[in-house]
PDB file of C-alpha atoms in Angstrom:
ATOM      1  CA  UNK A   1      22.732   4.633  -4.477  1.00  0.00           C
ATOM      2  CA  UNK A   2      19.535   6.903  -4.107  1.00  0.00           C
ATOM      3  CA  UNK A   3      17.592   3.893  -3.933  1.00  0.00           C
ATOM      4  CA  UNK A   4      19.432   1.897  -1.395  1.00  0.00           C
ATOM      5  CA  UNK A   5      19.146   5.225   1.266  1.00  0.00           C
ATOM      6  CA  UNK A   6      15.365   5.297   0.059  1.00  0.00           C
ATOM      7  CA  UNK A   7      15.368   1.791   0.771  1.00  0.00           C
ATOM      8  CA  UNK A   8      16.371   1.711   4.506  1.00  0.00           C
ATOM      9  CA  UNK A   9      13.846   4.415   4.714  1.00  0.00           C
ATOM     10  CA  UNK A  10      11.031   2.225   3.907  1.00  0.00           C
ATOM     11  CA  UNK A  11      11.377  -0.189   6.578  1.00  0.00           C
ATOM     12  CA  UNK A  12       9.797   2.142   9.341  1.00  0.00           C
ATOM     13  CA  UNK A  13       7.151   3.254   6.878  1.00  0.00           C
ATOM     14  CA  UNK A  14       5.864  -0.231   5.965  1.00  0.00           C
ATOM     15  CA  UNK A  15       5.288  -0.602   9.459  1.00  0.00           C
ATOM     16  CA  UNK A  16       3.547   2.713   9.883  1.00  0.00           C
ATOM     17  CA  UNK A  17       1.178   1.521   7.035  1.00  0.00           C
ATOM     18  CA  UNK A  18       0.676  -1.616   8.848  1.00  0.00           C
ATOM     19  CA  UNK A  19      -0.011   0.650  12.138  1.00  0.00           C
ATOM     20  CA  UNK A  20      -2.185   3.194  10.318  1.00  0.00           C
ATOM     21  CA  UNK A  21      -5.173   4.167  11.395  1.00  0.00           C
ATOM     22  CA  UNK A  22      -5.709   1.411  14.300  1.00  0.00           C
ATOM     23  CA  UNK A  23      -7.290  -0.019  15.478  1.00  0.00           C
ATOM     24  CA  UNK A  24     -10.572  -0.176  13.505  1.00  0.00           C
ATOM     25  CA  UNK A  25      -8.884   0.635   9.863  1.00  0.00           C
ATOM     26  CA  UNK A  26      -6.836  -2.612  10.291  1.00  0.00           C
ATOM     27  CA  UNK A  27      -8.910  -4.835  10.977  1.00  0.00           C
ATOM     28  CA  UNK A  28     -11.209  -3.554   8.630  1.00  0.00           C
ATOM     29  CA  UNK A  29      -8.212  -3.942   5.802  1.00  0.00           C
ATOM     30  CA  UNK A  30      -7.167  -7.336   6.949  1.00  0.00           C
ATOM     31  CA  UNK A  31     -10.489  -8.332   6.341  1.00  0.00           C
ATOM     32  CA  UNK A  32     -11.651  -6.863   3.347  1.00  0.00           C
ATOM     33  CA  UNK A  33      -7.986  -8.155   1.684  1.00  0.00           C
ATOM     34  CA  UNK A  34      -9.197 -11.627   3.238  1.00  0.00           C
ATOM     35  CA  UNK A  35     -12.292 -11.664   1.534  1.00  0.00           C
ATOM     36  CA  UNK A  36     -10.584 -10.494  -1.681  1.00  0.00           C
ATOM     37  CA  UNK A  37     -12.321  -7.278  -2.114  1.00  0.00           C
ATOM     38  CA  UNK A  38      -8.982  -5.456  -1.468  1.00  0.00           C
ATOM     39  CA  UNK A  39      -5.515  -5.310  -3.075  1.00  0.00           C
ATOM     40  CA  UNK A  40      -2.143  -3.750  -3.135  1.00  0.00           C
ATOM     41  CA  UNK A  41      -1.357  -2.209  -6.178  1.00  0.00           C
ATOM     42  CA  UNK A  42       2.028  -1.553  -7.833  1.00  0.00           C
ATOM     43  CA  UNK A  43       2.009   1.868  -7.138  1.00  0.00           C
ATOM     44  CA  UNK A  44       1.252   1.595  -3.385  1.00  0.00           C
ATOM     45  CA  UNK A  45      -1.599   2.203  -2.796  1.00  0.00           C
ATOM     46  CA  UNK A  46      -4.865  -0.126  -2.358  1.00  0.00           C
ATOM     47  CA  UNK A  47      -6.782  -0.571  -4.893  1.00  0.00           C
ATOM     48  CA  UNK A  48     -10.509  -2.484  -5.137  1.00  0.00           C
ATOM     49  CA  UNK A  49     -10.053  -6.182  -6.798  1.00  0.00           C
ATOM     50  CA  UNK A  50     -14.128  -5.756  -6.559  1.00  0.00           C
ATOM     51  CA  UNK A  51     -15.132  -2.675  -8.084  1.00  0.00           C
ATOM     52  CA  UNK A  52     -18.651  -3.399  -7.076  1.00  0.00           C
ATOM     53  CA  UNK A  53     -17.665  -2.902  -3.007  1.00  0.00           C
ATOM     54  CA  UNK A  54     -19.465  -2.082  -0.295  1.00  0.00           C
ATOM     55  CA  UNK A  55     -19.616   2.169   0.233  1.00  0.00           C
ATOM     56  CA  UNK A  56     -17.849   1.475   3.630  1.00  0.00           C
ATOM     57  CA  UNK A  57     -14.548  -0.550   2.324  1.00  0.00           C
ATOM     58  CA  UNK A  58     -14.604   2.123  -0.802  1.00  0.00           C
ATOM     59  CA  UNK A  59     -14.339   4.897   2.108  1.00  0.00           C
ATOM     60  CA  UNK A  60     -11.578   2.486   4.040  1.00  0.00           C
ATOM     61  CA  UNK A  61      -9.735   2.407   0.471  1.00  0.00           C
ATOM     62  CA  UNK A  62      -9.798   6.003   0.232  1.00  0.00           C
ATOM     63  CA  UNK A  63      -9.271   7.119   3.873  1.00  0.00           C
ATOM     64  CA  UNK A  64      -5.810   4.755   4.118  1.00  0.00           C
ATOM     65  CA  UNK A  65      -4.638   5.375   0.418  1.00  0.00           C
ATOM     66  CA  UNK A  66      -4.855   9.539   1.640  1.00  0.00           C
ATOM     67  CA  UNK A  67      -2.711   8.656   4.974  1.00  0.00           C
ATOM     68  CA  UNK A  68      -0.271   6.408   2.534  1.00  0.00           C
ATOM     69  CA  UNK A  69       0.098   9.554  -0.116  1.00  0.00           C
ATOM     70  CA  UNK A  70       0.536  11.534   3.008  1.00  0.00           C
ATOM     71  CA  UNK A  71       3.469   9.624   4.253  1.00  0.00           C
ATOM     72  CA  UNK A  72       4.878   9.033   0.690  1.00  0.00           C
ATOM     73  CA  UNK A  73       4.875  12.743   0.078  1.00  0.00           C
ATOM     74  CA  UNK A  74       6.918  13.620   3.462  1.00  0.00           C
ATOM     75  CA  UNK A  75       9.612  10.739   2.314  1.00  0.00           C
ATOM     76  CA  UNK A  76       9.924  11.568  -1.083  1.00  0.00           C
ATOM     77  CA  UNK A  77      10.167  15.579  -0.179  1.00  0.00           C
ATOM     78  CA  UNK A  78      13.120  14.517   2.917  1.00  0.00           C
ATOM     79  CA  UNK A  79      14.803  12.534   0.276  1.00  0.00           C
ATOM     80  CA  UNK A  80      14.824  14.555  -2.995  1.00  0.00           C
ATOM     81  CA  UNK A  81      12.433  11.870  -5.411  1.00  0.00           C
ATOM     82  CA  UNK A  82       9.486  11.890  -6.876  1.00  0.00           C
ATOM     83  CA  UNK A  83       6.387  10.395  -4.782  1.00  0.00           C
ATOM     84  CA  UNK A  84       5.271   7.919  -7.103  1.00  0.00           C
ATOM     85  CA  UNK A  85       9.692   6.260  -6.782  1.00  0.00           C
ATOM     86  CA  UNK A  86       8.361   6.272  -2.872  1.00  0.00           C
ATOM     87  CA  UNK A  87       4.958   4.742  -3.571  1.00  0.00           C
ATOM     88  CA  UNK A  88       6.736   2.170  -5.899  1.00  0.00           C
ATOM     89  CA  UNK A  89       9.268   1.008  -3.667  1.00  0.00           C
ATOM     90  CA  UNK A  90       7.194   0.402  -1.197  1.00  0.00           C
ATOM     91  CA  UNK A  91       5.176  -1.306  -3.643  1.00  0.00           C
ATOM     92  CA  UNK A  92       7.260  -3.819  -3.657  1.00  0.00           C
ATOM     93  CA  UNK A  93       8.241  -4.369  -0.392  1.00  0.00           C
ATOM     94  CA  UNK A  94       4.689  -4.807   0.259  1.00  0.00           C
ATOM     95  CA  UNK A  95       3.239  -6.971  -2.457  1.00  0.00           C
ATOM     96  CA  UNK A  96       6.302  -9.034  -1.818  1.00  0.00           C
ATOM     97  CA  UNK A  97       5.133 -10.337   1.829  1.00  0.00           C
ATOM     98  CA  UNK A  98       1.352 -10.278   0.884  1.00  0.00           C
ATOM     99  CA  UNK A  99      -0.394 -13.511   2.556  1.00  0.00           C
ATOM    100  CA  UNK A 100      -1.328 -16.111   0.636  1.00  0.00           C
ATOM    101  CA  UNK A 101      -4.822 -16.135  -0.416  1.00  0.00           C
ATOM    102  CA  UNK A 102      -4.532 -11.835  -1.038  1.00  0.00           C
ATOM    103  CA  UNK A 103      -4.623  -9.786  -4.157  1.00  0.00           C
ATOM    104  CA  UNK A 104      -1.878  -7.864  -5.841  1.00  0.00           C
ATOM    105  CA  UNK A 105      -1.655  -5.768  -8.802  1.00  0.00           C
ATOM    106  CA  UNK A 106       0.622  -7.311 -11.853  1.00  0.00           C
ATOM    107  CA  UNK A 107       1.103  -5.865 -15.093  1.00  0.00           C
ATOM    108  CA  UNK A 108      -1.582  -8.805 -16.600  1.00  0.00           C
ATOM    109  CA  UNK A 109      -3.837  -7.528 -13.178  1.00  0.00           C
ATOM    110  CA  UNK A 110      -4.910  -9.012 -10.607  1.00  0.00           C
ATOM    111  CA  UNK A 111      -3.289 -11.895  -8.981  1.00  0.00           C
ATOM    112  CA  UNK A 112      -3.821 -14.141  -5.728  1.00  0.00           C
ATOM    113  CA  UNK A 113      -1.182 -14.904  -3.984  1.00  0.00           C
TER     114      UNK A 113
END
């Protein structure tokens, strides 16, 4: 039942991590996922497909997976679980609608979509 509550709850916050950090961080992300350098892991948080990035998408990975651990932190402290059930969840949600062509973390690795 936890899970269903926690659920609803992540509707508004996979929009805010659509909407974070605009307007230069998202078009930065939608691009660096396009070119496959960046992927959404299982955990929920972006992780680099091509370890070998550029310095400047390494610092966009960093910079939005900090505002992401941010915002799981506050949901899983208003709710009573553990950050990484909040980072998982949305996990899902998000590697679930991930365009076609984009990386995401599987238990074998990395997989495009």
């Amino acid at each position: 039942m936890k899970n269903k509550n926690l659920l609803s709850l992540l509707a508004p916050l996979f929009l805010g991590l659509c909407l974070i950090a605009l307007p230069v961080n998202a078009a930065d992300l939608a691009q660096a996922k396009s070119a496959g350098l960046v992927g959404e892991q299982m955990n929920g948080f972006l992780g680099l497909v091509q370890p070998d990035a550029s310095a400047e998408i390494q610092a966009l990975v960093k910079s939005i997976n900090a505002q992401r651990l941010a915002e799981y932190q506050r949901i899983a402290a208003k709710n009573g679980v553990a950050v990484e059930e909040v980072g998982r969840l949305t996990a899902q949600k998000v590697i679930g609608q991930a365009a076609p062509g984009q990386f995401v973390e599987t238990p074998s690795g990395w997989s495009q979509r």
